[in-house]
C-alpha cells in the first residue's frame, strides 16, 4: 500500500462516504455496465 512520507492515510472514512453517496444515487462500478 502506498504510504506518502511513510505515514498512514485515513482512507476508510473517505471510501465509506464515497460508497454511501454512490449507493444513494444508484451508482455502479464502471465494469458493471
Coordinates of C-alpha atoms in Angstrom, one line a residue:
X1 CA 0.0 0.0 0.0
X2 CA 1.3 3.5 -0.9
X3 CA 2.1 5.5 2.2
X4 CA 3.1 9.1 1.5
X5 CA 6.1 10.1 3.6
X6 CA 5.7 6.8 5.4
X7 CA 2.5 7.9 7.1
X8 CA -0.8 6.1 7.3
X9 CA -3.7 7.8 5.3
X10 CA -7.1 7.8 6.9
X11 CA -8.8 6.4 3.8
X12 CA -11.5 4.2 5.4
X13 CA -13.7 7.2 6.2
X14 CA -13.3 8.6 2.6
X15 CA -14.3 5.4 1.0
X16 CA -17.2 4.8 3.4
X17 CA -18.5 8.3 2.4
X18 CA -18.0 7.6 -1.3
X19 CA -19.8 4.3 -1.0
X20 CA -22.8 5.9 0.7
X21 CA -23.0 8.6 -2.0
X22 CA -22.8 6.1 -4.8
X23 CA -25.5 3.8 -3.2
X24 CA -27.8 6.8 -2.6
X25 CA -27.5 7.8 -6.3
X26 CA -27.7 4.3 -7.8
X27 CA -24.0 4.4 -8.8
X28 CA -22.3 1.3 -10.1
X29 CA -18.7 0.4 -10.9
X30 CA -17.8 1.2 -14.5
X31 CA -17.2 -2.5 -15.2
X32 CA -20.8 -3.4 -14.3
X33 CA -22.4 -1.8 -17.3

